[in-house]
Amino acid sequence: MGPAEGGAVPPDVLSSAAAATKRLGDEVVKGNYSYTIQRMYPRWKKRAAIREGGMEKLVEKLAQVPRQLRESGISMLSFDVQPPKSAFGVASFKEWIVFVPTVTRVRVIDPESRQVRRLEMTGYQVAVAKQAGGEWNFIDGAQLTVADLRSLFPTLPADREKLGLPPIGGREIKN
């Protein structure tokens, strides 16, 4: 695990981040999308709010996601986490940063043909918590760039491979 100026990341921190990420996914599978808003990393949420024209507009936009998914014929089937392979202790912010790989399975019903497809997407969540303890907050890795990460945590490596970011992708699951 990468020690971005803060030493090695203890195994219990990794398991705690993975467990918190699993809970995040379980809440989304249950349809509790407000949990993702509550658990969004505060500095990232503040930036997202600025991009959307204010916190109220961000919350409103995120609250529409469940309806948009239903209207698109998409339903979440499962959300699983894999053991973190990369983590950092960032001393300047006194935070742990753990990259938790995820596997999400969804069912998509084509609105025109009514044909059902199952997709599996690999991605990751960036789990962030104070080193002194506290709850985990998250940044979804789907659209996250290395530049985004380094703008939040400047001491992280600038190289994607040195960061150890999990792969992002998707495939159709054939029955």
CSV table of N, CA and C in Angstrom, one decimal:
chain,number,residue,atom,x,y,z
A,1,MET,N,0.8,-1.2,0.0
A,1,MET,CA,0.0,0.0,0.0
A,1,MET,C,0.9,1.2,0.0
A,2,GLY,N,0.5,2.2,-0.7
A,2,GLY,CA,1.3,3.4,-0.9
A,2,GLY,C,1.2,4.3,0.4
A,3,PRO,N,2.4,4.7,0.8
A,3,PRO,CA,2.5,5.6,2.0
A,3,PRO,C,2.7,7.1,1.6
A,4,ALA,N,1.8,7.7,0.9
A,4,ALA,CA,1.9,9.1,0.5
A,4,ALA,C,2.2,10.0,1.8
A,5,GLU,N,3.4,10.0,2.2
A,5,GLU,CA,3.9,10.8,3.3
A,5,GLU,C,3.4,10.4,4.7
A,6,GLY,N,2.6,9.4,4.7
A,6,GLY,CA,2.0,9.1,6.0
A,6,GLY,C,2.2,7.7,6.6
A,7,GLY,N,3.1,6.9,6.0
A,7,GLY,CA,3.4,5.6,6.4
A,7,GLY,C,2.4,4.6,5.9
A,8,ALA,N,2.7,3.3,6.2
A,8,ALA,CA,1.8,2.2,5.7
A,8,ALA,C,0.4,2.3,6.3
A,9,VAL,N,-0.5,1.8,5.5
A,9,VAL,CA,-1.9,1.9,5.9
A,9,VAL,C,-2.2,0.5,6.6
A,10,PRO,N,-2.7,0.6,7.9
A,10,PRO,CA,-2.9,-0.6,8.6
A,10,PRO,C,-4.0,-1.5,8.0
A,11,PRO,N,-3.9,-2.8,8.2
A,11,PRO,CA,-4.9,-3.7,7.6
A,11,PRO,C,-6.4,-3.5,8.1
A,12,ASP,N,-6.5,-3.0,9.4
A,12,ASP,CA,-7.9,-2.8,9.9
A,12,ASP,C,-8.5,-1.6,9.2
A,13,VAL,N,-7.7,-0.6,8.8
A,13,VAL,CA,-8.2,0.5,8.0
A,13,VAL,C,-8.8,0.0,6.7
A,14,LEU,N,-8.0,-0.9,6.0
A,14,LEU,CA,-8.5,-1.4,4.7
A,14,LEU,C,-9.8,-2.2,4.9
A,15,SER,N,-9.9,-3.0,5.9
A,15,SER,CA,-11.1,-3.8,6.1
A,15,SER,C,-12.3,-2.9,6.5
A,16,SER,N,-12.0,-1.9,7.2
A,16,SER,CA,-13.1,-0.9,7.6
A,16,SER,C,-13.6,-0.2,6.4
A,17,ALA,N,-12.6,0.2,5.5
A,17,ALA,CA,-13.0,1.0,4.3
A,17,ALA,C,-13.9,0.0,3.4
A,18,ALA,N,-13.5,-1.2,3.3
A,18,ALA,CA,-14.2,-2.2,2.4
A,18,ALA,C,-15.6,-2.4,3.0
A,19,ALA,N,-15.7,-2.6,4.3
A,19,ALA,CA,-17.0,-2.8,4.9
A,19,ALA,C,-17.9,-1.6,4.7
A,20,ALA,N,-17.4,-0.4,4.9
A,20,ALA,CA,-18.2,0.8,4.7
A,20,ALA,C,-18.6,1.0,3.2
A,21,THR,N,-17.7,0.6,2.3
A,21,THR,CA,-18.1,0.7,0.9
A,21,THR,C,-19.2,-0.3,0.6
A,22,LYS,N,-19.1,-1.5,1.2
A,22,LYS,CA,-20.2,-2.5,1.0
A,22,LYS,C,-21.5,-2.0,1.5
A,23,ARG,N,-21.5,-1.3,2.6
A,23,ARG,CA,-22.7,-0.7,3.1
A,23,ARG,C,-23.3,0.3,2.2
A,24,LEU,N,-22.4,1.1,1.6
A,24,LEU,CA,-22.8,2.1,0.7
A,24,LEU,C,-23.5,1.5,-0.5
A,25,GLY,N,-22.9,0.4,-1.0
A,25,GLY,CA,-23.5,-0.3,-2.2
A,25,GLY,C,-24.8,-1.0,-1.8
A,26,ASP,N,-24.9,-1.5,-0.6
A,26,ASP,CA,-26.1,-2.2,-0.2
A,26,ASP,C,-27.3,-1.2,-0.1
A,27,GLU,N,-27.0,0.0,0.4
A,27,GLU,CA,-28.0,1.1,0.5
A,27,GLU,C,-28.5,1.4,-0.9
A,28,VAL,N,-27.6,1.5,-1.9
A,28,VAL,CA,-28.0,1.9,-3.2
A,28,VAL,C,-28.9,0.8,-3.8
A,29,VAL,N,-28.5,-0.5,-3.6
A,29,VAL,CA,-29.3,-1.6,-4.1
A,29,VAL,C,-30.7,-1.6,-3.5
A,30,LYS,N,-30.8,-1.2,-2.3
A,30,LYS,CA,-32.1,-1.0,-1.6
A,30,LYS,C,-32.9,0.2,-2.1
A,31,GLY,N,-32.2,1.0,-2.9
A,31,GLY,CA,-32.9,2.2,-3.4
A,31,GLY,C,-32.7,3.5,-2.6
A,32,ASN,N,-31.9,3.4,-1.5
A,32,ASN,CA,-31.6,4.5,-0.7
A,32,ASN,C,-30.5,5.4,-1.2
A,33,TYR,N,-30.8,6.1,-2.3
A,33,TYR,CA,-29.8,7.0,-2.9
A,33,TYR,C,-29.4,8.2,-2.1
A,34,SER,N,-30.3,8.5,-1.1
A,34,SER,CA,-29.9,9.7,-0.3
A,34,SER,C,-28.7,9.4,0.6
A,35,TYR,N,-28.5,8.1,0.8
A,35,TYR,CA,-27.3,7.7,1.6
A,35,TYR,C,-26.0,8.1,0.9
A,36,THR,N,-26.0,8.0,-0.5
A,36,THR,CA,-24.8,8.4,-1.2
A,36,THR,C,-24.6,9.9,-1.1
A,37,ILE,N,-25.6,10.6,-1.0
A,37,ILE,CA,-25.4,12.1,-0.8
A,37,ILE,C,-24.9,12.4,0.6
A,38,GLN,N,-25.4,11.7,1.6
A,38,GLN,CA,-25.0,11.9,3.0
A,38,GLN,C,-23.5,11.5,3.1
A,39,ARG,N,-23.1,10.4,2.4
A,39,ARG,CA,-21.7,9.9,2.6
A,39,ARG,C,-20.7,10.4,1.6
A,40,MET,N,-21.1,11.3,0.7
A,40,MET,CA,-20.2,11.9,-0.3
A,40,MET,C,-19.1,12.7,0.5
A,41,TYR,N,-17.9,12.5,0.0
A,41,TYR,CA,-16.7,13.2,0.7
A,41,TYR,C,-17.0,14.7,0.6
A,42,PRO,N,-17.0,15.4,1.8
A,42,PRO,CA,-17.5,16.8,1.9
A,42,PRO,C,-16.8,17.8,0.9
A,43,ARG,N,-15.5,17.7,0.7
A,43,ARG,CA,-14.8,18.6,-0.2
A,43,ARG,C,-15.2,18.4,-1.6
A,44,TRP,N,-15.4,17.1,-2.0
A,44,TRP,CA,-15.9,16.7,-3.3
A,44,TRP,C,-17.3,17.2,-3.5
A,45,LYS,N,-18.1,17.0,-2.5
A,45,LYS,CA,-19.5,17.4,-2.6
A,45,LYS,C,-19.6,18.9,-2.8
A,46,LYS,N,-18.8,19.7,-2.1
A,46,LYS,CA,-18.8,21.1,-2.2
A,46,LYS,C,-18.5,21.5,-3.7
A,47,ARG,N,-17.5,20.9,-4.3
A,47,ARG,CA,-17.1,21.2,-5.7
A,47,ARG,C,-18.3,20.8,-6.6
A,48,ALA,N,-18.9,19.6,-6.4
A,48,ALA,CA,-20.0,19.2,-7.2
A,48,ALA,C,-21.2,20.2,-7.1
A,49,ALA,N,-21.4,20.7,-5.9
A,49,ALA,CA,-22.4,21.7,-5.7
A,49,ALA,C,-22.2,23.0,-6.5
A,50,ILE,N,-20.9,23.4,-6.5
A,50,ILE,CA,-20.6,24.6,-7.2
A,50,ILE,C,-20.8,24.4,-8.7
A,51,ARG,N,-20.5,23.2,-9.2
A,51,ARG,CA,-20.7,22.9,-10.7
A,51,ARG,C,-22.2,22.9,-11.0
A,52,GLU,N,-23.0,22.5,-10.0
A,52,GLU,CA,-24.5,22.3,-10.3
A,52,GLU,C,-25.2,23.6,-10.0
A,53,GLY,N,-24.6,24.6,-9.4
A,53,GLY,CA,-25.3,25.9,-9.1
A,53,GLY,C,-25.8,26.0,-7.7
A,54,GLY,N,-25.2,25.2,-6.8
A,54,GLY,CA,-25.6,25.2,-5.4
A,54,GLY,C,-25.9,23.8,-4.8
A,55,MET,N,-25.8,23.7,-3.5
A,55,MET,CA,-26.1,22.5,-2.8
A,55,MET,C,-27.5,22.0,-3.1
A,56,GLU,N,-28.4,22.9,-3.0
A,56,GLU,CA,-29.8,22.5,-3.2
A,56,GLU,C,-30.0,21.8,-4.6
A,57,LYS,N,-29.4,22.4,-5.6
A,57,LYS,CA,-29.5,21.9,-7.0
A,57,LYS,C,-28.8,20.5,-7.1
A,58,LEU,N,-27.7,20.4,-6.4
A,58,LEU,CA,-27.0,19.1,-6.4
A,58,LEU,C,-27.9,18.0,-5.8
A,59,VAL,N,-28.4,18.3,-4.6
A,59,VAL,CA,-29.2,17.3,-3.9
A,59,VAL,C,-30.5,17.0,-4.8
A,60,GLU,N,-31.1,18.0,-5.4
A,60,GLU,CA,-32.2,17.8,-6.3
A,60,GLU,C,-31.8,16.9,-7.4
A,61,LYS,N,-30.7,17.1,-8.1
A,61,LYS,CA,-30.3,16.3,-9.2
A,61,LYS,C,-30.0,14.9,-8.8
A,62,LEU,N,-29.3,14.7,-7.7
A,62,LEU,CA,-29.1,13.3,-7.2
A,62,LEU,C,-30.3,12.6,-6.8
A,63,ALA,N,-31.3,13.3,-6.3
A,63,ALA,CA,-32.5,12.7,-5.8
A,63,ALA,C,-33.4,12.2,-7.0
A,64,GLN,N,-33.1,12.7,-8.2
A,64,GLN,CA,-33.8,12.3,-9.4
A,64,GLN,C,-33.2,11.0,-10.0
A,65,VAL,N,-32.0,10.6,-9.6
A,65,VAL,CA,-31.4,9.4,-10.1
A,65,VAL,C,-32.3,8.2,-10.1
A,66,PRO,N,-32.9,7.8,-8.9
A,66,PRO,CA,-33.7,6.6,-8.9
A,66,PRO,C,-34.8,6.6,-10.0
A,67,ARG,N,-35.5,7.7,-10.1
A,67,ARG,CA,-36.6,7.8,-11.1
A,67,ARG,C,-36.0,7.7,-12.5
A,68,GLN,N,-34.9,8.3,-12.8
A,68,GLN,CA,-34.3,8.3,-14.1
A,68,GLN,C,-33.8,6.8,-14.4
A,69,LEU,N,-33.3,6.1,-13.5
A,69,LEU,CA,-32.9,4.7,-13.7
A,69,LEU,C,-34.2,3.9,-14.0
A,70,ARG,N,-35.2,4.0,-13.2
A,70,ARG,CA,-36.5,3.3,-13.5
A,70,ARG,C,-37.0,3.6,-14.9
A,71,GLU,N,-37.1,4.8,-15.2
A,71,GLU,CA,-37.6,5.2,-16.5
A,71,GLU,C,-36.7,4.7,-17.7
A,72,SER,N,-35.4,4.5,-17.4
A,72,SER,CA,-34.5,3.9,-18.4
A,72,SER,C,-34.5,2.4,-18.4
A,73,GLY,N,-35.3,1.8,-17.5
A,73,GLY,CA,-35.4,0.3,-17.4
A,73,GLY,C,-34.2,-0.3,-16.7
A,74,ILE,N,-33.5,0.4,-15.9
A,74,ILE,CA,-32.3,-0.1,-15.2
A,74,ILE,C,-32.6,-0.3,-13.7
A,75,SER,N,-32.3,-1.5,-13.2
A,75,SER,CA,-32.4,-1.8,-11.8
A,75,SER,C,-31.1,-2.5,-11.3
A,76,MET,N,-30.7,-2.1,-10.2
A,76,MET,CA,-29.5,-2.7,-9.6
A,76,MET,C,-29.8,-4.0,-9.0
A,77,LEU,N,-29.0,-5.0,-9.3
A,77,LEU,CA,-29.1,-6.4,-8.8
A,77,LEU,C,-28.2,-6.6,-7.6
A,78,SER,N,-27.0,-6.2,-7.7
A,78,SER,CA,-26.0,-6.4,-6.6
A,78,SER,C,-24.9,-5.4,-6.7
A,79,PHE,N,-24.2,-5.3,-5.6
A,79,PHE,CA,-23.0,-4.4,-5.4
A,79,PHE,C,-22.1,-5.2,-4.5
A,80,ASP,N,-20.9,-5.5,-5.0
A,80,ASP,CA,-19.9,-6.2,-4.3
A,80,ASP,C,-18.6,-5.5,-4.2
A,81,VAL,N,-17.9,-5.7,-3.2
A,81,VAL,CA,-16.5,-5.1,-3.0
A,81,VAL,C,-15.5,-6.1,-3.1
A,82,GLN,N,-14.3,-5.7,-3.5
A,82,GLN,CA,-13.1,-6.6,-3.5
A,82,GLN,C,-12.1,-6.0,-2.6
A,83,PRO,N,-11.2,-6.8,-2.1
A,83,PRO,CA,-10.2,-6.2,-1.2
A,83,PRO,C,-9.4,-5.1,-1.8
A,84,PRO,N,-9.2,-4.0,-1.0
A,84,PRO,CA,-8.5,-2.9,-1.5
A,84,PRO,C,-7.0,-3.3,-1.9
A,85,LYS,N,-6.5,-2.8,-3.0
A,85,LYS,CA,-5.2,-3.1,-3.4
A,85,LYS,C,-4.3,-1.8,-3.3
A,86,SER,N,-4.9,-0.7,-3.0
A,86,SER,CA,-4.1,0.6,-2.9
A,86,SER,C,-4.7,1.5,-1.9
A,87,ALA,N,-3.9,2.1,-1.1
A,87,ALA,CA,-4.3,3.0,0.0
A,87,ALA,C,-3.2,3.9,0.3
A,88,PHE,N,-3.6,5.1,0.9
A,88,PHE,CA,-2.6,6.0,1.3
A,88,PHE,C,-3.0,6.7,2.6
A,89,GLY,N,-2.0,7.1,3.3
A,89,GLY,CA,-2.2,7.9,4.5
A,89,GLY,C,-1.7,9.3,4.1
A,90,VAL,N,-2.6,10.3,4.1
A,90,VAL,CA,-2.2,11.6,3.7
A,90,VAL,C,-2.1,12.5,5.0
A,91,ALA,N,-0.8,12.7,5.4
A,91,ALA,CA,-0.5,13.4,6.7
A,91,ALA,C,-1.0,14.8,6.7
A,92,SER,N,-1.0,15.5,5.6
A,92,SER,CA,-1.4,16.9,5.6
A,92,SER,C,-2.9,17.1,5.9
A,93,PHE,N,-3.7,16.1,5.5
A,93,PHE,CA,-5.1,16.2,5.9
A,93,PHE,C,-5.5,15.2,7.0
A,94,LYS,N,-4.5,14.4,7.4
A,94,LYS,CA,-4.7,13.4,8.5
A,94,LYS,C,-5.9,12.5,8.1
A,95,GLU,N,-5.8,12.0,6.9
A,95,GLU,CA,-6.9,11.2,6.3
A,95,GLU,C,-6.3,9.9,5.7
A,96,TRP,N,-7.1,8.9,5.8
A,96,TRP,CA,-6.8,7.7,5.0
A,96,TRP,C,-7.6,7.7,3.7
A,97,ILE,N,-6.9,7.3,2.6
A,97,ILE,CA,-7.6,7.3,1.3
A,97,ILE,C,-7.4,5.8,0.8
A,98,VAL,N,-8.5,5.1,0.6
A,98,VAL,CA,-8.5,3.7,0.2
A,98,VAL,C,-9.3,3.6,-1.1
A,99,PHE,N,-8.6,3.0,-2.1
A,99,PHE,CA,-9.3,2.7,-3.3
A,99,PHE,C,-9.9,1.3,-3.2
A,100,VAL,N,-11.2,1.2,-3.2
A,100,VAL,CA,-11.9,0.0,-3.0
A,100,VAL,C,-12.6,-0.5,-4.3
A,101,PRO,N,-12.1,-1.6,-4.9
A,101,PRO,CA,-12.7,-2.1,-6.2
A,101,PRO,C,-14.1,-2.6,-5.9
A,102,THR,N,-14.9,-2.3,-6.9
A,102,THR,CA,-16.4,-2.7,-6.8
A,102,THR,C,-16.8,-3.4,-8.1
A,103,VAL,N,-17.8,-4.3,-7.9
A,103,VAL,CA,-18.4,-4.9,-9.0
A,103,VAL,C,-19.9,-4.8,-8.8
A,104,THR,N,-20.6,-4.1,-9.8
A,104,THR,CA,-22.0,-3.8,-9.8
A,104,THR,C,-22.7,-4.6,-10.9
A,105,ARG,N,-23.8,-5.2,-10.6
A,105,ARG,CA,-24.6,-5.9,-11.6
A,105,ARG,C,-25.9,-5.2,-11.7
A,106,VAL,N,-26.3,-5.0,-12.9
A,106,VAL,CA,-27.6,-4.3,-13.2
A,106,VAL,C,-28.4,-5.1,-14.2
A,107,ARG,N,-29.7,-4.9,-14.2
A,107,ARG,CA,-30.6,-5.4,-15.2
A,107,ARG,C,-31.1,-4.2,-16.0
A,108,VAL,N,-31.0,-4.4,-17.3
A,108,VAL,CA,-31.5,-3.3,-18.2
A,108,VAL,C,-32.6,-3.9,-19.1
A,109,ILE,N,-33.8,-3.3,-19.1
A,109,ILE,CA,-34.8,-3.7,-20.0
A,109,ILE,C,-34.9,-2.7,-21.1
A,110,ASP,N,-34.7,-3.1,-22.3
A,110,ASP,CA,-34.7,-2.2,-23.4
A,110,ASP,C,-36.2,-1.7,-23.6
A,111,PRO,N,-36.4,-0.4,-23.6
A,111,PRO,CA,-37.8,0.1,-23.6
A,111,PRO,C,-38.5,-0.2,-24.9
A,112,GLU,N,-37.8,-0.4,-26.0
A,112,GLU,CA,-38.5,-0.7,-27.2
A,112,GLU,C,-38.8,-2.2,-27.4
A,113,SER,N,-37.7,-3.0,-27.3
A,113,SER,CA,-37.8,-4.4,-27.6
A,113,SER,C,-38.2,-5.2,-26.4
A,114,ARG,N,-38.2,-4.6,-25.2
A,114,ARG,CA,-38.5,-5.3,-23.9
A,114,ARG,C,-37.5,-6.4,-23.6
A,115,GLN,N,-36.4,-6.5,-24.3
A,115,GLN,CA,-35.4,-7.5,-24.1
A,115,GLN,C,-34.6,-7.2,-22.8
A,116,VAL,N,-34.4,-8.2,-22.0
A,116,VAL,CA,-33.6,-8.0,-20.7
A,116,VAL,C,-32.2,-8.3,-21.0
A,117,ARG,N,-31.3,-7.4,-20.5
A,117,ARG,CA,-29.9,-7.7,-20.5
A,117,ARG,C,-29.3,-7.5,-19.1
A,118,ARG,N,-28.3,-8.2,-18.8
A,118,ARG,CA,-27.6,-8.1,-17.5
A,118,ARG,C,-26.2,-7.6,-17.8
A,119,LEU,N,-25.8,-6.6,-17.0
A,119,LEU,CA,-24.5,-6.0,-17.2
A,119,LEU,C,-23.7,-6.1,-15.9
A,120,GLU,N,-22.4,-6.2,-16.0
A,120,GLU,CA,-21.5,-6.2,-14.8
A,120,GLU,C,-20.5,-5.1,-15.1
A,121,MET,N,-20.5,-4.2,-14.1
A,121,MET,CA,-19.5,-3.1,-14.2
A,121,MET,C,-18.5,-3.1,-13.1
A,122,THR,N,-17.2,-3.0,-13.5
A,122,THR,CA,-16.2,-2.9,-12.5
A,122,THR,C,-15.8,-1.4,-12.3
A,123,GLY,N,-15.5,-1.1,-11.1
A,123,GLY,CA,-15.1,0.3,-10.9
A,123,GLY,C,-14.5,0.4,-9.5
A,124,TYR,N,-14.6,1.5,-8.9
A,124,TYR,CA,-14.1,1.7,-7.5
A,124,TYR,C,-14.7,2.9,-6.8
A,125,GLN,N,-14.6,2.8,-5.5
A,125,GLN,CA,-15.0,4.0,-4.7
A,125,GLN,C,-13.7,4.4,-4.0
A,126,VAL,N,-13.5,5.7,-3.9
A,126,VAL,CA,-12.5,6.3,-3.0
A,126,VAL,C,-13.1,6.5,-1.7
A,127,ALA,N,-12.6,5.7,-0.7
A,127,ALA,CA,-13.1,5.8,0.7
A,127,ALA,C,-12.1,6.7,1.4
A,128,VAL,N,-12.6,7.7,2.1
A,128,VAL,CA,-11.8,8.7,2.8
A,128,VAL,C,-12.3,8.8,4.3
A,129,ALA,N,-11.4,8.7,5.2
A,129,ALA,CA,-11.8,8.9,6.6
A,129,ALA,C,-10.6,9.5,7.4
A,130,LYS,N,-11.0,10.2,8.4
A,130,LYS,CA,-9.9,10.8,9.3
A,130,LYS,C,-9.1,9.7,9.9
A,131,GLN,N,-7.8,9.9,10.1
A,131,GLN,CA,-7.0,8.9,10.7
A,131,GLN,C,-7.3,8.8,12.2
A,132,ALA,N,-7.8,9.8,12.8
A,132,ALA,CA,-8.2,9.7,14.2
A,132,ALA,C,-9.5,9.0,14.4
A,133,GLY,N,-10.1,8.5,13.3
A,133,GLY,CA,-11.4,7.8,13.4
A,133,GLY,C,-12.5,8.6,12.8
A,134,GLY,N,-13.6,8.0,12.7
A,134,GLY,CA,-14.7,8.7,12.1
A,134,GLY,C,-15.3,7.9,10.9
A,135,GLU,N,-16.4,8.4,10.4
A,135,GLU,CA,-17.1,7.7,9.4
A,135,GLU,C,-16.4,7.9,8.0
A,136,TRP,N,-16.6,6.9,7.2
A,136,TRP,CA,-16.0,6.9,5.8
A,136,TRP,C,-16.9,7.7,4.9
A,137,ASN,N,-16.3,8.5,4.1
A,137,ASN,CA,-17.0,9.2,3.0
A,137,ASN,C,-16.4,8.8,1.7
A,138,PHE,N,-17.2,9.1,0.6
A,138,PHE,CA,-16.8,8.4,-0.7
A,138,PHE,C,-16.8,9.4,-1.8
A,139,ILE,N,-16.0,9.0,-2.8
A,139,ILE,CA,-16.0,9.6,-4.1
A,139,ILE,C,-16.1,8.5,-5.1
A,140,ASP,N,-17.1,8.5,-6.0
A,140,ASP,CA,-17.2,7.5,-7.0
A,140,ASP,C,-16.1,7.6,-8.0
A,141,GLY,N,-15.4,6.5,-8.3
A,141,GLY,CA,-14.3,6.6,-9.2
A,141,GLY,C,-14.7,6.6,-10.7
A,142,ALA,N,-16.0,6.4,-11.0
A,142,ALA,CA,-16.4,6.2,-12.4
A,142,ALA,C,-15.9,7.4,-13.3
A,143,GLN,N,-16.1,8.6,-12.9
A,143,GLN,CA,-15.7,9.7,-13.7
A,143,GLN,C,-14.5,10.5,-13.2
A,144,LEU,N,-13.9,10.0,-12.2
A,144,LEU,CA,-12.8,10.7,-11.5
A,144,LEU,C,-11.5,10.6,-12.3
A,145,THR,N,-10.8,11.7,-12.4
A,145,THR,CA,-9.5,11.7,-13.0
A,145,THR,C,-8.4,11.8,-12.0
A,146,VAL,N,-7.1,11.5,-12.4
A,146,VAL,CA,-6.0,11.6,-11.5
A,146,VAL,C,-5.9,13.1,-11.1
A,147,ALA,N,-6.1,14.0,-12.0
A,147,ALA,CA,-6.1,15.4,-11.7
A,147,ALA,C,-7.1,15.8,-10.7
A,148,ASP,N,-8.3,15.2,-10.7
A,148,ASP,CA,-9.3,15.5,-9.7
A,148,ASP,C,-8.8,15.1,-8.3
A,149,LEU,N,-8.2,13.8,-8.3
A,149,LEU,CA,-7.7,13.3,-7.0
A,149,LEU,C,-6.6,14.2,-6.5
A,150,ARG,N,-5.7,14.6,-7.3
A,150,ARG,CA,-4.6,15.4,-6.9
A,150,ARG,C,-5.0,16.8,-6.5
A,151,SER,N,-6.1,17.3,-7.1
A,151,SER,CA,-6.5,18.6,-6.7
A,151,SER,C,-7.1,18.6,-5.2
A,152,LEU,N,-7.6,17.4,-4.8
A,152,LEU,CA,-8.1,17.2,-3.5
A,152,LEU,C,-6.9,16.8,-2.5
A,153,PHE,N,-6.0,16.0,-3.0
A,153,PHE,CA,-5.0,15.4,-2.2
A,153,PHE,C,-3.6,15.6,-3.0
A,154,PRO,N,-3.0,16.8,-2.9
A,154,PRO,CA,-1.9,17.1,-3.8
A,154,PRO,C,-0.6,16.1,-3.6
A,155,THR,N,-0.5,15.5,-2.4
A,155,THR,CA,0.6,14.6,-2.2
A,155,THR,C,0.5,13.2,-2.8
A,156,LEU,N,-0.7,12.9,-3.4
A,156,LEU,CA,-0.8,11.6,-4.0
A,156,LEU,C,0.1,11.5,-5.2
A,157,PRO,N,0.5,10.3,-5.6
A,157,PRO,CA,1.3,10.2,-6.8
A,157,PRO,C,0.5,10.7,-8.1
A,158,ALA,N,1.3,11.3,-9.0
A,158,ALA,CA,0.7,11.8,-10.2
A,158,ALA,C,0.4,10.7,-11.3
A,159,ASP,N,1.0,9.6,-11.1
A,159,ASP,CA,0.9,8.5,-12.0
A,159,ASP,C,-0.2,7.5,-11.6
A,160,ARG,N,-1.1,7.2,-12.6
A,160,ARG,CA,-2.2,6.3,-12.4
A,160,ARG,C,-1.7,4.9,-11.8
A,161,GLU,N,-0.6,4.4,-12.4
A,161,GLU,CA,-0.2,3.1,-11.9
A,161,GLU,C,0.4,3.2,-10.5
A,162,LYS,N,1.1,4.3,-10.1
A,162,LYS,CA,1.6,4.4,-8.8
A,162,LYS,C,0.4,4.6,-7.8
A,163,LEU,N,-0.7,5.2,-8.2
A,163,LEU,CA,-1.9,5.3,-7.4
A,163,LEU,C,-2.5,3.9,-7.2
A,164,GLY,N,-2.3,3.1,-8.1
A,164,GLY,CA,-2.9,1.7,-8.0
A,164,GLY,C,-4.5,1.8,-8.2
A,165,LEU,N,-4.9,2.6,-9.1
A,165,LEU,CA,-6.4,2.7,-9.3
A,165,LEU,C,-6.9,1.4,-9.9
A,166,PRO,N,-8.0,0.9,-9.3
A,166,PRO,CA,-8.6,-0.3,-9.9
A,166,PRO,C,-9.2,0.0,-11.3
A,167,PRO,N,-9.3,-1.0,-12.1
A,167,PRO,CA,-9.8,-0.9,-13.4
A,167,PRO,C,-11.3,-0.5,-13.5
A,168,ILE,N,-11.7,0.2,-14.5
A,168,ILE,CA,-13.1,0.5,-14.7
A,168,ILE,C,-13.5,-0.1,-16.1
A,169,GLY,N,-14.6,-0.8,-16.1
A,169,GLY,CA,-15.1,-1.4,-17.3
A,169,GLY,C,-16.4,-2.0,-17.1
A,170,GLY,N,-16.9,-2.7,-18.2
A,170,GLY,CA,-18.2,-3.3,-18.1
A,170,GLY,C,-18.3,-4.4,-19.2
A,171,ARG,N,-19.2,-5.3,-18.9
A,171,ARG,CA,-19.5,-6.4,-19.9
A,171,ARG,C,-20.9,-6.9,-19.7
A,172,GLU,N,-21.4,-7.5,-20.8
A,172,GLU,CA,-22.7,-8.1,-20.7
A,172,GLU,C,-22.6,-9.5,-20.1
A,173,ILE,N,-23.5,-9.9,-19.2
A,173,ILE,CA,-23.5,-11.2,-18.6
A,173,ILE,C,-24.4,-12.0,-19.4
A,174,LYS,N,-23.9,-13.0,-20.1
A,174,LYS,CA,-24.8,-13.9,-20.9
A,174,LYS,C,-25.4,-15.0,-20.0
A,175,ASN,N,-26.6,-15.3,-20.2
A,175,ASN,CA,-27.3,-16.3,-19.3
A,175,ASN,C,-26.8,-17.7,-19.7
